[in-house]
Short mmCIF file of C-alpha atoms and ligand atoms in Angstrom, two decimals:
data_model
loop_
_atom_site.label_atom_id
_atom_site.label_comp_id
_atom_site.label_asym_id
_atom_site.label_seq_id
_atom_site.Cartn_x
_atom_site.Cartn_y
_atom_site.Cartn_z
CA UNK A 1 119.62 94.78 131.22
CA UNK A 2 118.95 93.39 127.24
CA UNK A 3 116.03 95.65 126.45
CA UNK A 4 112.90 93.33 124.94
CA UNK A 5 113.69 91.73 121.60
CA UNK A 6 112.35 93.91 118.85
CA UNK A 7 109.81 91.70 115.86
CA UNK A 8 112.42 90.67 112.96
CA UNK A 9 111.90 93.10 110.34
CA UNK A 10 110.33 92.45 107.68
CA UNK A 11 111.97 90.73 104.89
CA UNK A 12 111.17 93.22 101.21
CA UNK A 13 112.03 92.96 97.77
CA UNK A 14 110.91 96.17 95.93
CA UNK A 15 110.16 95.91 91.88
CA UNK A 16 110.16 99.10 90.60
CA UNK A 17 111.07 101.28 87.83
CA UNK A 18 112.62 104.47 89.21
CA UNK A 19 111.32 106.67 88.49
CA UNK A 20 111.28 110.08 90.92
CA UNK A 21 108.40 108.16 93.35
CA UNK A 22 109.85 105.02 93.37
CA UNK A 23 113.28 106.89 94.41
CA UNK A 24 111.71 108.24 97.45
CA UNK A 25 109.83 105.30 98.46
CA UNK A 26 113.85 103.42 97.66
CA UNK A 27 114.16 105.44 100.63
CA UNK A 28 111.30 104.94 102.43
CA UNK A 29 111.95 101.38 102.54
CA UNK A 30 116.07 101.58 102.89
CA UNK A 31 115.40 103.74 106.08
CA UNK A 32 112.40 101.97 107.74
CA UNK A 33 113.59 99.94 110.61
CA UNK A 34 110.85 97.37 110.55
CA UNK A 35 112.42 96.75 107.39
CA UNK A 36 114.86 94.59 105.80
CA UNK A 37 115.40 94.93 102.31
CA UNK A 38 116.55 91.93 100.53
CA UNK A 39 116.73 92.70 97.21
CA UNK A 40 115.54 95.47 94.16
CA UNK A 41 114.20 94.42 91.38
CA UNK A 42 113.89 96.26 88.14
CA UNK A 43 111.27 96.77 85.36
CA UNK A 44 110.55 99.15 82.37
CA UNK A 45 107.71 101.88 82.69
CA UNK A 46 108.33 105.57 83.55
CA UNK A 47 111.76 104.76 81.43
CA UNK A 48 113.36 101.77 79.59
CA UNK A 49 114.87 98.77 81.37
CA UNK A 50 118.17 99.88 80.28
CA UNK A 51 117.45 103.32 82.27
CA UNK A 52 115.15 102.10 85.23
CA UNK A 53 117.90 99.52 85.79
CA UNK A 54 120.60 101.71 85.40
CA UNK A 55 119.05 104.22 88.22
CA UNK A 56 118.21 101.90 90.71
CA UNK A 57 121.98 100.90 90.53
CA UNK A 58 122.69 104.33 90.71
CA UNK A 59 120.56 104.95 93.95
CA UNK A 60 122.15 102.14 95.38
CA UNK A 61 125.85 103.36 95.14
CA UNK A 62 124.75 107.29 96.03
CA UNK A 63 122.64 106.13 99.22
CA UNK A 64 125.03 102.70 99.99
CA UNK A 65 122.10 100.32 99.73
CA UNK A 66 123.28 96.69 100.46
CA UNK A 67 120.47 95.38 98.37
CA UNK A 68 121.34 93.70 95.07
CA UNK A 69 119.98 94.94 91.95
CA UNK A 70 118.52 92.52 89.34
CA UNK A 71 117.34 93.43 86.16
CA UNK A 72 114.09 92.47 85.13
CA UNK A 73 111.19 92.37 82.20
CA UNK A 74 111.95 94.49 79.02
CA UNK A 75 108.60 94.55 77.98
CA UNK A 76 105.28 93.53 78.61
CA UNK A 77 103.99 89.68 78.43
CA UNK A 78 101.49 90.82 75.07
CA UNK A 79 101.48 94.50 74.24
CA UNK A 80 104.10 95.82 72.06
CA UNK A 81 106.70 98.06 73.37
CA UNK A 82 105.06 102.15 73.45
CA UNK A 83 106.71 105.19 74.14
CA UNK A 84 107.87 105.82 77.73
CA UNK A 85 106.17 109.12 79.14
CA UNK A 86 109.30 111.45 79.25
CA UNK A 87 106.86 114.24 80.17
CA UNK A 88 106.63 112.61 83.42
CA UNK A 89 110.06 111.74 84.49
CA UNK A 90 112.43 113.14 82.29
CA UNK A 91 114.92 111.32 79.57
CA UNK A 92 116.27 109.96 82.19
CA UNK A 93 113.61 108.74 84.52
CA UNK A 94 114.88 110.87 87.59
CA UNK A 95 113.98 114.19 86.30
CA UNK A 96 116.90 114.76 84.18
CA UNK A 97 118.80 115.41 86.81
CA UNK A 98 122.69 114.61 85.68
CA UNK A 99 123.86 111.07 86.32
CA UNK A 100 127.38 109.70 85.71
CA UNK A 101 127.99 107.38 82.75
CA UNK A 102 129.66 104.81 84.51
CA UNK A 103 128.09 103.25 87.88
CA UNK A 104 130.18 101.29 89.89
CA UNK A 105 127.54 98.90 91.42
CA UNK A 106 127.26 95.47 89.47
CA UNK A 107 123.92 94.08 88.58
CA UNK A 108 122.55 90.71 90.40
CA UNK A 109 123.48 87.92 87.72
CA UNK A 110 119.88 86.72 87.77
CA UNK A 111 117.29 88.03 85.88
CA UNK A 112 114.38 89.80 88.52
CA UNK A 113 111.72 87.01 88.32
CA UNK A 114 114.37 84.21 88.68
CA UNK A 115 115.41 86.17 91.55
CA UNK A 116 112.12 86.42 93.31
CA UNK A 117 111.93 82.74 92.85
CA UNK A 118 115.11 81.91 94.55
CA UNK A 119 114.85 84.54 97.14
CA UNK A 120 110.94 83.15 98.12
CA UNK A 121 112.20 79.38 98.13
CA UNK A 122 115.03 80.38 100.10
CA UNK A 123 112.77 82.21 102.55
CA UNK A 124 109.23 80.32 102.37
CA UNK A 125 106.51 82.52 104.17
CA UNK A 126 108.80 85.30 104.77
CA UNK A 127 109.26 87.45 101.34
CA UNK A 128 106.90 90.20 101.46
CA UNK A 129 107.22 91.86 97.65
CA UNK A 130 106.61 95.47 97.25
CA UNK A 131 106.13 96.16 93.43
CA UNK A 132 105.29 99.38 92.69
CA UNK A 133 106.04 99.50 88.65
CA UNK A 134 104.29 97.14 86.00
CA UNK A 135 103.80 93.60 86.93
CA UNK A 136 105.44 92.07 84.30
CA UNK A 137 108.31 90.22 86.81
CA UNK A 138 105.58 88.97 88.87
CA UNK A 139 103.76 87.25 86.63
CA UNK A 140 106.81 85.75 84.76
CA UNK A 141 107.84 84.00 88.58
CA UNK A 142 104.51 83.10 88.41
CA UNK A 143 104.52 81.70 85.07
CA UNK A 144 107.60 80.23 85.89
CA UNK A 145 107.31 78.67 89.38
CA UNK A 146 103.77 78.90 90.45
CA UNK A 147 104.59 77.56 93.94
CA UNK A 148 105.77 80.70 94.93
CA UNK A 149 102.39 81.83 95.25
CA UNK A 150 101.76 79.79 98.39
CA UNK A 151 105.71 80.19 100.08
CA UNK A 152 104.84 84.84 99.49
CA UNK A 153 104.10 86.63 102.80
CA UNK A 154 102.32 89.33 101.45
CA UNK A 155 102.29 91.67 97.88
CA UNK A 156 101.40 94.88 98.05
CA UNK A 157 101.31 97.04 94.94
CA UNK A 158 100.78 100.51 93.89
CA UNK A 159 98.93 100.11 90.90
CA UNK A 160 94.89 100.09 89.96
CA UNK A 161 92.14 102.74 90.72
CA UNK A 162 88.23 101.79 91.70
CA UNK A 163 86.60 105.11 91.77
CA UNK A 164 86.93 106.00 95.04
CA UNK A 165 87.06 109.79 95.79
CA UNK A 166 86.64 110.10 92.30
CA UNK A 167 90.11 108.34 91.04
CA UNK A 168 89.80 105.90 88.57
CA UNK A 169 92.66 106.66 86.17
CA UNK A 170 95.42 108.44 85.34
CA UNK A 171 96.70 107.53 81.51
CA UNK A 172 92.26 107.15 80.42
CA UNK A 173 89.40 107.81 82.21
CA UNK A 174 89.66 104.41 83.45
CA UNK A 175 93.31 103.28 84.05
CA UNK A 176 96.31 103.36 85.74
CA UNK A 177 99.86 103.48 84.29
CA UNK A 178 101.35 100.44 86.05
CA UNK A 179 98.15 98.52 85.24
CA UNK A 180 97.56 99.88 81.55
CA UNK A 181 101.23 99.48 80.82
CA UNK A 182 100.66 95.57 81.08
CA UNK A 183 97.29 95.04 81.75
CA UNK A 184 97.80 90.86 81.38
CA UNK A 185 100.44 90.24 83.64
CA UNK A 186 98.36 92.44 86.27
CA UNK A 187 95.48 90.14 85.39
CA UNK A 188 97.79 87.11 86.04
CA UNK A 189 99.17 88.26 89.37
CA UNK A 190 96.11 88.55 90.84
CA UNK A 191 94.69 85.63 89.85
CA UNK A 192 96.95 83.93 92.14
CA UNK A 193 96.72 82.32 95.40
CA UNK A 194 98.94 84.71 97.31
CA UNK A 195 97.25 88.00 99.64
CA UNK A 196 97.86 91.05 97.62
CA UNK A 197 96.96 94.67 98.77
CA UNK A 198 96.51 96.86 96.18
CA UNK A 199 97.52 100.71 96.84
CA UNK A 200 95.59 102.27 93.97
CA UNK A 201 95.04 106.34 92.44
CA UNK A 202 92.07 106.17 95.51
CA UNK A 203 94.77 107.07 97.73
CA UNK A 204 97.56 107.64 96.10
CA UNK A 205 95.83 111.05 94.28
CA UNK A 206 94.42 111.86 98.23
CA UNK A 207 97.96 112.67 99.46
CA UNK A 208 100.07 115.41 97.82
CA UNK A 209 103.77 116.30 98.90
CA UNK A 210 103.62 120.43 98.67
CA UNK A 211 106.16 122.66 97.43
CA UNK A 212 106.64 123.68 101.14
CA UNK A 213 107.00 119.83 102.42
CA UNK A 214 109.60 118.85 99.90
CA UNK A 215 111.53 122.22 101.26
CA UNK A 216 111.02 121.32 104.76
CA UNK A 217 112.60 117.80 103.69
CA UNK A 218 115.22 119.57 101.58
CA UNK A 219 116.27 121.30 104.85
CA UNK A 220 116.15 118.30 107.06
CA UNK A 221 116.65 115.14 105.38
CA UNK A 222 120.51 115.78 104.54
CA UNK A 223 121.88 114.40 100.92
CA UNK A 224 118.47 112.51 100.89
CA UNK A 225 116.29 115.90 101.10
CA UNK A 226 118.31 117.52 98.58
CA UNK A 227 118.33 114.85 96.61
CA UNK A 228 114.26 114.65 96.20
CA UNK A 229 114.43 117.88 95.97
CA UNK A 230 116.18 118.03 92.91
CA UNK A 231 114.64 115.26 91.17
CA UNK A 232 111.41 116.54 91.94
CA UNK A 233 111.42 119.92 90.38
CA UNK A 234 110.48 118.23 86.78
CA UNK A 235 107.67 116.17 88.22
CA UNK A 236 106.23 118.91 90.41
CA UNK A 237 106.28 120.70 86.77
CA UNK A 238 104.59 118.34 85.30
CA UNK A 239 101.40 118.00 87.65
CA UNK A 240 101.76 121.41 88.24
CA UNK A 241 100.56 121.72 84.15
CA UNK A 242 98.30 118.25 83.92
CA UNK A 243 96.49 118.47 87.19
CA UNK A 244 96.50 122.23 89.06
CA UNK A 245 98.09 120.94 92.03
CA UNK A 246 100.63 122.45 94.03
CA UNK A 247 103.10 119.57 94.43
CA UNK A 248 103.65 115.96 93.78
CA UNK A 249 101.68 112.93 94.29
CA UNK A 250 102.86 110.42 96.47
CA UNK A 251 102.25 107.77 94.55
CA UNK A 252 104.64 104.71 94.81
CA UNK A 253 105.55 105.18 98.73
CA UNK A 254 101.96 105.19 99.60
CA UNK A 255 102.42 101.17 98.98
CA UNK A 256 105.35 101.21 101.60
CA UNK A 257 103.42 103.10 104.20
CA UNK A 258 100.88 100.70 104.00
CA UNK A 259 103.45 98.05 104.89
CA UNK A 260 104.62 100.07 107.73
CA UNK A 261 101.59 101.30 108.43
CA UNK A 262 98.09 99.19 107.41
CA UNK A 263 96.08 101.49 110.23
CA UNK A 264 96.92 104.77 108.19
CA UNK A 265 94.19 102.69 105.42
CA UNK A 266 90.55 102.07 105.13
CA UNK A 267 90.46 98.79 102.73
CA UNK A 268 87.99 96.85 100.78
CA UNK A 269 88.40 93.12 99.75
CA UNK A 270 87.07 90.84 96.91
CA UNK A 271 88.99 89.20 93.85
CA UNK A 272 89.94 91.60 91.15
CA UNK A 273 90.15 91.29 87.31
CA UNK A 274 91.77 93.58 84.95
CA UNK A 275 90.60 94.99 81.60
CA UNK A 276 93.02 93.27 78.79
CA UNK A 277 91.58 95.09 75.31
CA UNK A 278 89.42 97.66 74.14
CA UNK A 279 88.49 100.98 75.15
CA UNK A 280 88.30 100.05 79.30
CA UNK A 281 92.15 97.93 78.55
CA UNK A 282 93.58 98.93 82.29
CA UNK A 283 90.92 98.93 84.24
CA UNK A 284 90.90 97.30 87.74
CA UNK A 285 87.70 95.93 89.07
CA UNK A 286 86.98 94.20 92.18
CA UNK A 287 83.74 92.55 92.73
CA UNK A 288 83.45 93.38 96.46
CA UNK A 289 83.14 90.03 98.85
CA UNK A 290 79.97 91.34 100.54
CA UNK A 291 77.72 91.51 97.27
CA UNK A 292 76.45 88.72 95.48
CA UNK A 293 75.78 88.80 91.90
CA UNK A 294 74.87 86.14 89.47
CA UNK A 295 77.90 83.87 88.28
CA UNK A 296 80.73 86.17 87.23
CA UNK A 297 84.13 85.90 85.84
CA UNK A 298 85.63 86.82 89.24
CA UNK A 299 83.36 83.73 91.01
CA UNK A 300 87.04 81.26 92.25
CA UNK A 301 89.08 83.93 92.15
CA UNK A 302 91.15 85.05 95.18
CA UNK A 303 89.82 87.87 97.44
CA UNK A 304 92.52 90.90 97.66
CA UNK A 305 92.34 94.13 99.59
CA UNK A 306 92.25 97.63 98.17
CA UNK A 307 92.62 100.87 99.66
CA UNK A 308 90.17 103.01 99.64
CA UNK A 309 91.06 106.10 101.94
CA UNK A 310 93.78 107.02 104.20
CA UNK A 311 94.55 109.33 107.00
CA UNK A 312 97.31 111.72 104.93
CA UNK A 313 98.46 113.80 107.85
CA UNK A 314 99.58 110.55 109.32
CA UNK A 315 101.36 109.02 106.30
CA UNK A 316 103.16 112.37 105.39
CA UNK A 317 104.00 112.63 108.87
CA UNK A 318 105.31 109.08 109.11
CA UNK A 319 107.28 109.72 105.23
CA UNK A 320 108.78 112.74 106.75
CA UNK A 321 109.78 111.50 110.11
CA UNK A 322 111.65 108.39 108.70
CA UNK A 323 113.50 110.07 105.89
CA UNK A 324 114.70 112.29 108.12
CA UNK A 325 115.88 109.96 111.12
CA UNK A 326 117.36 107.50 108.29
CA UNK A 327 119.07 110.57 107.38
CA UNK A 328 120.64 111.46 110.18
CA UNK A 329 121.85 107.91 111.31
CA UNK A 330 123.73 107.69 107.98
CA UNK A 331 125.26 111.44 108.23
CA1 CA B 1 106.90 103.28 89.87
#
């Protein structure tokens, strides 16, 4: 007897600059059965475009990910190019880990936000995006074909803090990498008329991947555990030395769990603005929809939803439990 039809997963494209988190939440996705990843989408951030773009084709060939690979936004809409934060990531954005010169895998032949565009009108109401490095290709398909606002499903981003549990930055006192690294275009996104979900430092610095759970992955998870394993050393090093802890933050697949997972999240929503110059350039506020104030520059603008807690036992529990199954119906 056919057993029930299961929901249609859901349809992703992920825009992200890998990057040791946005590696394992490449995975995260890939593996998730509810999920259907359509395409990836690159950026610069933790490492050039020439590097981000050149990994995520790289962790499509090691891992066989069907999804194409298009190479997106060089540098931000207004700031001028900075330094990328080797400390971080390594030289060569996956914790310097070697890589092969040559990758086999072929980039898409359109540029990322030309891709979103054609993907979205191709799909209307069914593209959820998943961006999880600067928004820089977001806002150009915005800039380019504002339409696609209305045809998106749902964005959710890692990117942004707002104080909660005492996050509210992580490159200043009061901003976040993705954010700070092109504070306009993250202004632009989410000015538009489309729902976005914004996974921010309030839960993203809550959940921490131990020494001891990346081992226990390492064990499990096959060619993918030994994989994070190894690009994580340098990163583990690194927060080991800037922030005391005793493993990595989680910070990029917290957005995919809450995709998989919006019950693992306490949320908050009202329309957000972002910080473009001086000393606060970076920061995310929301004015929340239950207070009123006098008129405001956020008064007209959309409401989004933030994240402001979430249940980590779950969410490592869910991260662990679908690396490893992927895993092990790929061995
Ligand atoms: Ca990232």
């Amino acid at each position: 007897m056919p057993s029930p039809a299961a929901p249609a997963p859901m349809k992703v494209i992920y825009d992200t600059d890998p990057g040791i988190d946005d590696a394992m939440a490449l995975l995260f996705l890939e593996y998730a059965p509810s999920v259907d990843l359509v395409g990836i989408t690159t950026v610069l951030g933790n490492a050039s475009i020439d590097t981000t773009t050149r990994n995520a084709l790289y962790l499509k060939e090691l891992f066989e990910i069907e999804a194409p690979v298009a190479r997106g936004a060089a540098k931000p809409l207004v700031l001028p190019l900075t330094e990328e934060p080797h400390y971080v990531h390594g030289h060569n954005g996956l914790g310097d880990v070697p890589i092969p010169d040559t990758i086999t895998a072929a980039e898409h032949e359109l540029p990322a936000h030309r891709f979103i565009i054609e993907m979205v009108r191709k799909h209307p109401g069914e593209i959820t995006l998943v961006a999880v490095g600067r928004m820089t290709n977001l806002a150009l398909a915005l800039r380019e074909d504002p339409g696609i606002a209305a045809l998106v499903k749902q964005v959710v981003i890692m990117g942004g803090a707002f104080g909660y549990s005492g996050h509210s930055g992580n490159v200043t006192p009061v901003a976040e990498a993705n954010i700070i690294g092109d504070p306009h275009a993250a202004d632009e996104m989410f000015a538009a008329q489309w729902p976005i979900v914004v996974v921010g430092l309030d839960v993203t610095q809550e959940c921490v991947m131990t020494t001891a759970y990346m081992q226990e992955l390492r064990e499990k998870a096959g060619k993918a555990g030994q994989f994070f394993w190894d690009i994580s050393r340098f990163y583990e090093d690194f927060y080991r030395k800037a922030t005391g802890i005793d493993g990595i933050f989680v910070h990029d697949s917290s957005a995919v769990a809450y995709l998989l997972d919006p019950s693992l999240f306490e949320t908050r929503t009202g329309p957000i603005k972002v910080v473009t110059e001086g000393i606060a350039i970076g920061q995310t506020i929301q004015k929340p929809t239950t207070r009123s104030f006098p008129p405001t520059p956020w008064d007209g603008l959309p409401d989004h939803t933030i994240c402001t807690a979430v249940d980590t036992e779950r969410f490592l529990d869910l991260y662990f439990r679908t690396i490893v199954e992927g895993a092990a119906a790929r061995a």
